[in-house]
Coordinates of N, CA and C in Angstrom, one line a residue:
M1 N -18.8 33.2 -44.6 CA -19.7 32.2 -44.3 C -21.1 32.6 -44.6
S2 N -21.4 33.8 -44.3 CA -22.8 34.3 -44.5 C -23.1 34.4 -46.0
L3 N -22.2 34.8 -46.8 CA -22.4 34.9 -48.2 C -22.6 33.5 -48.8
V4 N -21.8 32.6 -48.4 CA -21.9 31.2 -49.0 C -23.2 30.6 -48.6
G5 N -23.6 30.8 -47.3 CA -24.9 30.3 -46.9 C -26.1 30.9 -47.7
A6 N -26.0 32.2 -47.9 CA -27.0 32.9 -48.7 C -27.1 32.4 -50.1
V7 N -26.0 32.2 -50.7 CA -26.0 31.7 -52.1 C -26.6 30.3 -52.2
L8 N -26.1 29.4 -51.2 CA -26.7 28.1 -51.2 C -28.1 28.0 -50.9
L9 N -28.6 28.8 -50.0 CA -30.0 28.8 -49.6 C -30.9 29.3 -50.8
S10 N -30.4 30.3 -51.4 CA -31.2 30.9 -52.5 C -31.1 29.9 -53.7
Y11 N -30.0 29.3 -54.0 CA -29.9 28.4 -55.1 C -30.8 27.2 -55.0
F12 N -30.8 26.6 -53.8 CA -31.7 25.4 -53.7 C -33.2 25.8 -53.6
F13 N -33.5 27.0 -53.1 CA -34.9 27.4 -53.1 C -35.4 27.7 -54.5
L14 N -34.6 28.5 -55.2 CA -35.0 28.8 -56.6 C -35.0 27.6 -57.5
R15 N -34.1 26.7 -57.3 CA -34.1 25.4 -58.1 C -35.4 24.7 -57.9
S16 N -35.9 24.6 -56.7 CA -37.2 23.9 -56.4 C -38.3 24.6 -57.1
L17 N -38.2 25.9 -57.2 CA -39.3 26.7 -57.9 C -39.4 26.5 -59.4
R18 N -38.3 26.2 -60.0 CA -38.3 26.0 -61.4 C -39.1 24.8 -61.9
A19 N -39.1 23.8 -61.0 CA -39.9 22.6 -61.4 C -41.4 22.7 -61.0
A20 N -41.8 23.8 -60.4 CA -43.1 24.0 -60.0 C -44.1 24.3 -61.1
G21 N -43.7 24.8 -62.2 CA -44.6 25.1 -63.2 C -44.4 26.5 -63.8
V22 N -45.3 26.9 -64.7 CA -45.1 28.2 -65.4 C -45.4 29.4 -64.4
V23 N -46.4 29.3 -63.7 CA -46.8 30.3 -62.7 C -47.1 29.7 -61.4
I24 N -46.6 30.3 -60.3 CA -46.8 29.7 -59.0 C -47.8 30.7 -58.3
R25 N -48.8 30.1 -57.6 CA -49.7 30.9 -56.8 C -49.0 31.4 -55.6
P26 N -49.4 32.6 -55.1 CA -48.8 33.2 -54.0 C -48.9 32.3 -52.7
T27 N -50.0 31.5 -52.6 CA -50.1 30.7 -51.4 C -49.0 29.6 -51.4
E28 N -48.8 29.0 -52.6 CA -47.8 27.9 -52.8 C -46.4 28.5 -52.5
L29 N -46.2 29.7 -53.0 CA -44.9 30.3 -52.8 C -44.6 30.6 -51.4
L30 N -45.6 31.1 -50.6 CA -45.5 31.3 -49.2 C -45.3 30.0 -48.4
A31 N -46.0 29.0 -48.9 CA -45.8 27.7 -48.2 C -44.4 27.1 -48.4
R32 N -43.9 27.3 -49.6 CA -42.5 26.8 -49.9 C -41.5 27.6 -49.1
A33 N -41.6 29.0 -49.1 CA -40.7 29.8 -48.4 C -40.8 29.6 -46.9
G34 N -42.0 29.4 -46.4 CA -42.2 29.2 -45.0 C -41.6 27.9 -44.6
A35 N -41.6 26.8 -45.4 CA -41.0 25.5 -45.1 C -39.5 25.7 -45.0
V36 N -38.9 26.4 -46.0 CA -37.5 26.6 -46.0 C -37.0 27.4 -44.7
V37 N -37.8 28.5 -44.4 CA -37.4 29.3 -43.3 C -37.6 28.5 -42.0
A38 N -38.6 27.7 -41.9 CA -38.9 26.9 -40.7 C -37.7 25.9 -40.5
L39 N -37.3 25.2 -41.6 CA -36.2 24.3 -41.5 C -34.9 25.0 -41.0
F40 N -34.7 26.2 -41.6 CA -33.5 26.9 -41.2 C -33.5 27.3 -39.7
V41 N -34.6 27.8 -39.3 CA -34.7 28.2 -37.8 C -34.7 27.0 -36.9
A42 N -35.2 25.9 -37.3 CA -35.1 24.6 -36.5 C -33.7 24.2 -36.4
M43 N -32.9 24.3 -37.5 CA -31.5 23.9 -37.5 C -30.7 24.9 -36.6
L44 N -31.1 26.2 -36.6 CA -30.4 27.1 -35.7 C -30.8 26.8 -34.2
G45 N -32.0 26.4 -34.0 CA -32.4 26.0 -32.6 C -31.6 24.8 -32.2
G46 N -31.4 23.8 -33.0 CA -30.6 22.6 -32.7 C -29.1 23.0 -32.4
L47 N -28.6 23.9 -33.2 CA -27.2 24.3 -33.0 C -27.1 25.2 -31.7
A48 N -28.1 26.0 -31.4 CA -28.1 26.8 -30.2 C -28.2 25.9 -29.0
W49 N -29.0 24.8 -29.1 CA -29.1 23.8 -28.0 C -27.7 23.1 -27.7
A50 N -27.1 22.8 -28.8 CA -25.8 22.1 -28.7 C -24.7 23.0 -28.3
G51 N -24.9 24.3 -28.4 CA -23.9 25.3 -28.1 C -23.7 25.5 -26.6
H52 N -24.6 25.1 -25.8 CA -24.5 25.3 -24.3 C -23.7 24.1 -23.8
D53 N -22.5 24.3 -23.4 CA -21.7 23.2 -22.9 C -20.5 23.7 -22.1
V54 N -20.0 22.9 -21.2 CA -18.8 23.1 -20.4 C -17.8 22.0 -20.7
I55 N -16.6 22.3 -21.1 CA -15.6 21.3 -21.3 C -14.6 21.4 -20.2
T56 N -14.2 20.3 -19.6 CA -13.2 20.3 -18.5 C -12.1 19.4 -19.0
I57 N -10.9 20.0 -18.9 CA -9.7 19.2 -19.2 C -8.9 18.9 -18.0
N58 N -8.8 17.6 -17.7 CA -8.1 17.1 -16.5 C -6.6 16.9 -16.9
G59 N -5.7 17.7 -16.2 CA -4.3 17.6 -16.5 C -3.6 16.3 -16.2
S60 N -4.1 15.6 -15.2 CA -3.4 14.3 -14.9 C -3.7 13.2 -16.0
S61 N -4.8 13.4 -16.8 CA -5.0 12.4 -17.9 C -4.2 12.7 -19.1
L62 N -3.5 13.7 -19.2 CA -2.7 14.1 -20.3 C -1.4 13.3 -20.4
G63 N -1.0 12.6 -19.3 CA 0.3 11.8 -19.3 C 1.5 12.6 -19.2
L64 N 1.4 13.8 -18.4 CA 2.6 14.6 -18.2 C 3.2 14.4 -16.9
G65 N 2.8 13.4 -16.1 CA 3.3 13.1 -14.8 C 4.8 12.7 -14.7
D66 N 5.3 12.1 -15.8 CA 6.6 11.5 -15.8 C 7.6 12.3 -16.6
L67 N 7.5 13.6 -16.5 CA 8.5 14.5 -17.2 C 9.8 14.4 -16.6
P68 N 10.9 14.3 -17.4 CA 12.3 14.3 -16.9 C 12.6 15.6 -16.3
G69 N 13.3 15.6 -15.2 CA 13.8 16.8 -14.6 C 12.8 17.5 -13.7
G70 N 11.7 16.9 -13.4 CA 10.7 17.4 -12.4 C 11.2 17.4 -11.0
S71 N 10.8 18.3 -10.2 CA 11.1 18.4 -8.8 C 12.5 18.7 -8.5
G72 N 13.2 19.3 -9.5 CA 14.6 19.8 -9.3 C 15.6 18.7 -9.1
D73 N 15.4 17.5 -9.7 CA 16.3 16.4 -9.6 C 17.5 16.5 -10.6
G74 N 17.5 17.5 -11.4 CA 18.6 17.8 -12.3 C 18.6 16.8 -13.5
G75 N 17.5 16.3 -13.9 CA 17.5 15.3 -15.0 C 17.6 15.8 -16.4
V76 N 17.4 17.1 -16.6 CA 17.5 17.7 -18.0 C 18.7 18.6 -18.1
E77 N 19.6 18.3 -19.0 CA 20.9 19.0 -19.1 C 21.1 19.3 -20.6
L78 N 21.2 20.6 -20.9 CA 21.4 21.0 -22.3 C 22.9 21.4 -22.5
P79 N 23.5 20.9 -23.6 CA 25.0 21.2 -23.8 C 25.2 22.7 -24.0
G80 N 26.1 23.3 -23.3 CA 26.4 24.7 -23.4 C 25.6 25.5 -22.4
I81 N 24.5 25.0 -21.9 CA 23.6 25.8 -21.0 C 23.7 25.2 -19.6
G82 N 23.7 23.9 -19.5 CA 23.7 23.3 -18.2 C 22.4 22.7 -17.8
D83 N 22.2 22.6 -16.5 CA 21.0 21.9 -15.9 C 19.8 22.9 -15.9
I84 N 18.7 22.5 -16.5 CA 17.5 23.3 -16.5 C 16.4 22.6 -15.8
G85 N 16.8 21.7 -14.8 CA 15.8 20.8 -14.1 C 14.8 21.6 -13.4
G86 N 15.0 22.7 -12.8 CA 14.1 23.4 -12.0 C 13.3 24.5 -12.7
L87 N 13.4 24.6 -13.9 CA 12.8 25.7 -14.6 C 11.5 25.3 -15.3
L88 N 11.5 24.9 -16.5 CA 10.3 24.7 -17.3 C 9.6 23.4 -16.8
T89 N 10.4 22.3 -16.6 CA 9.7 21.1 -16.2 C 9.0 21.1 -14.9
D90 N 9.5 21.8 -13.9 CA 8.7 22.0 -12.7 C 7.4 22.7 -12.9
R91 N 7.4 23.7 -13.8 CA 6.2 24.5 -14.0 C 5.2 23.6 -14.8
I92 N 5.6 22.8 -15.8 CA 4.7 21.9 -16.5 C 4.2 20.9 -15.5
G93 N 5.1 20.4 -14.7 CA 4.7 19.4 -13.7 C 3.6 19.9 -12.8
G94 N 3.6 21.2 -12.5 CA 2.6 21.8 -11.7 C 1.2 21.8 -12.4
L95 N 1.2 21.8 -13.7 CA 0.0 21.8 -14.4 C -0.7 20.4 -14.5
V96 N 0.1 19.4 -14.1 CA -0.4 18.0 -14.2 C -1.7 17.9 -13.4
D97 N -1.7 18.4 -12.2 CA -2.9 18.3 -11.3 C -3.9 19.4 -11.6
A98 N -3.7 20.2 -12.5 CA -4.7 21.3 -12.7 C -5.8 20.8 -13.6
E99 N -7.0 21.5 -13.4 CA -8.2 21.2 -14.2 C -8.6 22.6 -14.8
A100 N -8.8 22.6 -16.1 CA -9.3 23.8 -16.7 C -10.7 23.5 -17.3
A101 N -11.6 24.5 -17.1 CA -13.0 24.4 -17.6 C -13.3 25.6 -18.5
V102 N -13.9 25.3 -19.6 CA -14.3 26.4 -20.5 C -15.8 26.2 -20.8
G103 N -16.5 27.3 -20.7 CA -18.0 27.2 -20.9 C -18.4 28.0 -22.1
F104 N -19.4 27.4 -22.9 CA -19.9 28.1 -24.1 C -21.4 28.3 -23.9
T105 N -21.9 29.5 -24.1 CA -23.3 29.7 -24.0 C -23.7 30.4 -25.3
V106 N -25.0 30.2 -25.7 CA -25.6 30.8 -26.8 C -26.9 31.5 -26.4
E107 N -27.2 32.7 -26.8 CA -28.4 33.3 -26.6 C -29.4 32.8 -27.6
T108 N -30.3 31.9 -27.2 CA -31.2 31.2 -28.2 C -32.2 32.1 -28.9
A109 N -32.9 32.9 -28.2 CA -33.9 33.7 -28.8 C -33.4 34.7 -29.8
P110 N -32.4 35.5 -29.5 CA -31.9 36.4 -30.5 C -31.2 35.7 -31.7
T111 N -30.7 34.5 -31.5 CA -30.1 33.7 -32.6 C -31.2 33.3 -33.5
M112 N -32.3 32.7 -33.0 CA -33.3 32.2 -33.8 C -34.1 33.4 -34.5
L113 N -34.3 34.5 -33.8 CA -35.0 35.6 -34.5 C -34.1 36.2 -35.6
G114 N -32.8 36.3 -35.4 CA -31.9 36.8 -36.4 C -31.8 35.8 -37.6
G115 N -31.8 34.5 -37.3 CA -31.9 33.6 -38.4 C -33.1 33.6 -39.2
L116 N -34.3 33.9 -38.5 CA -35.5 34.0 -39.2 C -35.5 35.2 -40.1
G117 N -35.1 36.3 -39.7 CA -35.0 37.5 -40.5 C -34.0 37.4 -41.6
W118 N -32.9 36.8 -41.3 CA -31.8 36.6 -42.4 C -32.3 35.7 -43.5
S119 N -32.9 34.6 -43.1 CA -33.3 33.6 -44.2 C -34.5 34.2 -45.0
A120 N -35.4 34.8 -44.3 CA -36.5 35.5 -45.1 C -36.0 36.5 -46.0
G121 N -35.1 37.3 -45.5 CA -34.5 38.4 -46.4 C -33.7 37.8 -47.6
V122 N -33.0 36.7 -47.4 CA -32.3 36.1 -48.4 C -33.2 35.5 -49.5
L123 N -34.3 34.9 -49.0 CA -35.3 34.4 -50.0 C -36.0 35.5 -50.8
L124 N -36.3 36.6 -50.1 CA -36.9 37.7 -50.8 C -36.0 38.3 -51.8
V125 N -34.8 38.5 -51.5 CA -33.8 39.1 -52.5 C -33.6 38.1 -53.6
A126 N -33.6 36.8 -53.3 CA -33.4 35.8 -54.4 C -34.6 35.8 -55.3
L127 N -35.8 35.9 -54.8 CA -37.0 35.9 -55.6 C -37.0 37.2 -56.5
L128 N -36.7 38.3 -56.0 CA -36.7 39.5 -56.7 C -35.6 39.6 -57.8
A129 N -34.5 39.0 -57.5 CA -33.3 39.0 -58.4 C -33.4 37.9 -59.5
S130 N -34.1 36.9 -59.3 CA -34.1 35.8 -60.2 C -34.9 36.1 -61.5
R131 N -34.4 35.8 -62.6 CA -35.1 36.0 -63.9 C -35.9 34.7 -64.3
R132 N -35.5 33.6 -63.8 CA -36.2 32.3 -64.1 C -37.3 31.9 -63.2
T133 N -37.6 32.7 -62.2 CA -38.6 32.3 -61.2 C -40.0 32.4 -61.9
P134 N -40.8 31.4 -61.8 CA -42.1 31.5 -62.5 C -43.1 32.3 -61.7
L135 N -43.0 33.6 -61.7 CA -43.9 34.5 -61.0 C -44.8 35.2 -62.1
R136 N -45.9 35.7 -61.6 CA -46.7 36.5 -62.5 C -45.9 37.8 -62.9
A137 N -46.2 38.3 -64.1 CA -45.4 39.5 -64.6 C -45.8 40.7 -63.8
A138 N -47.0 40.8 -63.2 CA -47.3 42.0 -62.4 C -46.6 42.0 -61.1
S139 N -46.2 40.9 -60.6 CA -45.5 40.9 -59.3 C -44.0 41.2 -59.4
R140 N -43.5 41.2 -60.6 CA -42.0 41.4 -60.8 C -41.7 42.9 -60.9
P141 N -40.7 43.4 -60.2 CA -40.5 44.8 -60.3 C -39.9 45.3 -61.6
C142 N -39.1 44.4 -62.3 CA -38.5 44.8 -63.5 C -39.0 44.0 -64.7
T143 N -39.8 44.6 -65.5 CA -40.2 43.8 -66.7 C -39.6 44.5 -67.9
G144 N -39.0 43.7 -68.7 CA -38.4 44.2 -69.9 C -37.7 43.1 -70.7
S145 N -37.1 43.5 -71.8 CA -36.5 42.5 -72.6 C -35.1 42.2 -72.1
Y146 N -34.8 41.0 -72.0 CA -33.4 40.6 -71.5 C -32.6 40.0 -72.7
G147 N -33.2 40.0 -73.9 CA -32.5 39.5 -75.0 C -31.6 40.5 -75.7
P148 N -31.0 40.2 -76.8 CA -30.1 41.1 -77.5 C -30.9 42.3 -78.1
P149 N -30.3 43.4 -78.2 CA -31.0 44.6 -78.8 C -31.4 44.4 -80.2
R150 N -32.5 44.9 -80.6 CA -33.0 44.8 -82.0 C -32.3 45.8 -82.8
P151 N -32.1 45.4 -84.1 CA -31.4 46.4 -85.0 C -32.5 47.5 -85.4
R152 N -32.0 48.7 -85.5 CA -32.9 49.8 -85.9 C -32.7 50.1 -87.4
W153 N -33.7 49.9 -88.2 CA -33.6 50.1 -89.7 C -34.0 51.4 -90.0

């Protein structure tokens, strides 16, 4: 999931930079990267807010109250085995009145800080690895010919 997210984030960010022109000023680049990172962190904040929840399952609303063979009345009989009325169905019938609660919590601050660092790191790696990004030649770590080798006469 993390790799797919990184590829998609860098793809859409670099795609928007291609239409920006031949050379992008550093302030415009920082503004674009800041907007992408801010949107990503805001999305994480919304997901962290939605992640705090408690789910309660009421057993009586599941419709298990009318199970055959409940309360040992001998209503379930298997050929070759006999009456199983007091075994499984009584135990399931006991779950009818049960309520189960499951809680989910998210640590919001570490989630948002981690997302901030992750998205900024992905954009930095994408900028440094991209050959088509319109940056000044002095700011690129690798300058060289990417074309086919020239013949030596």
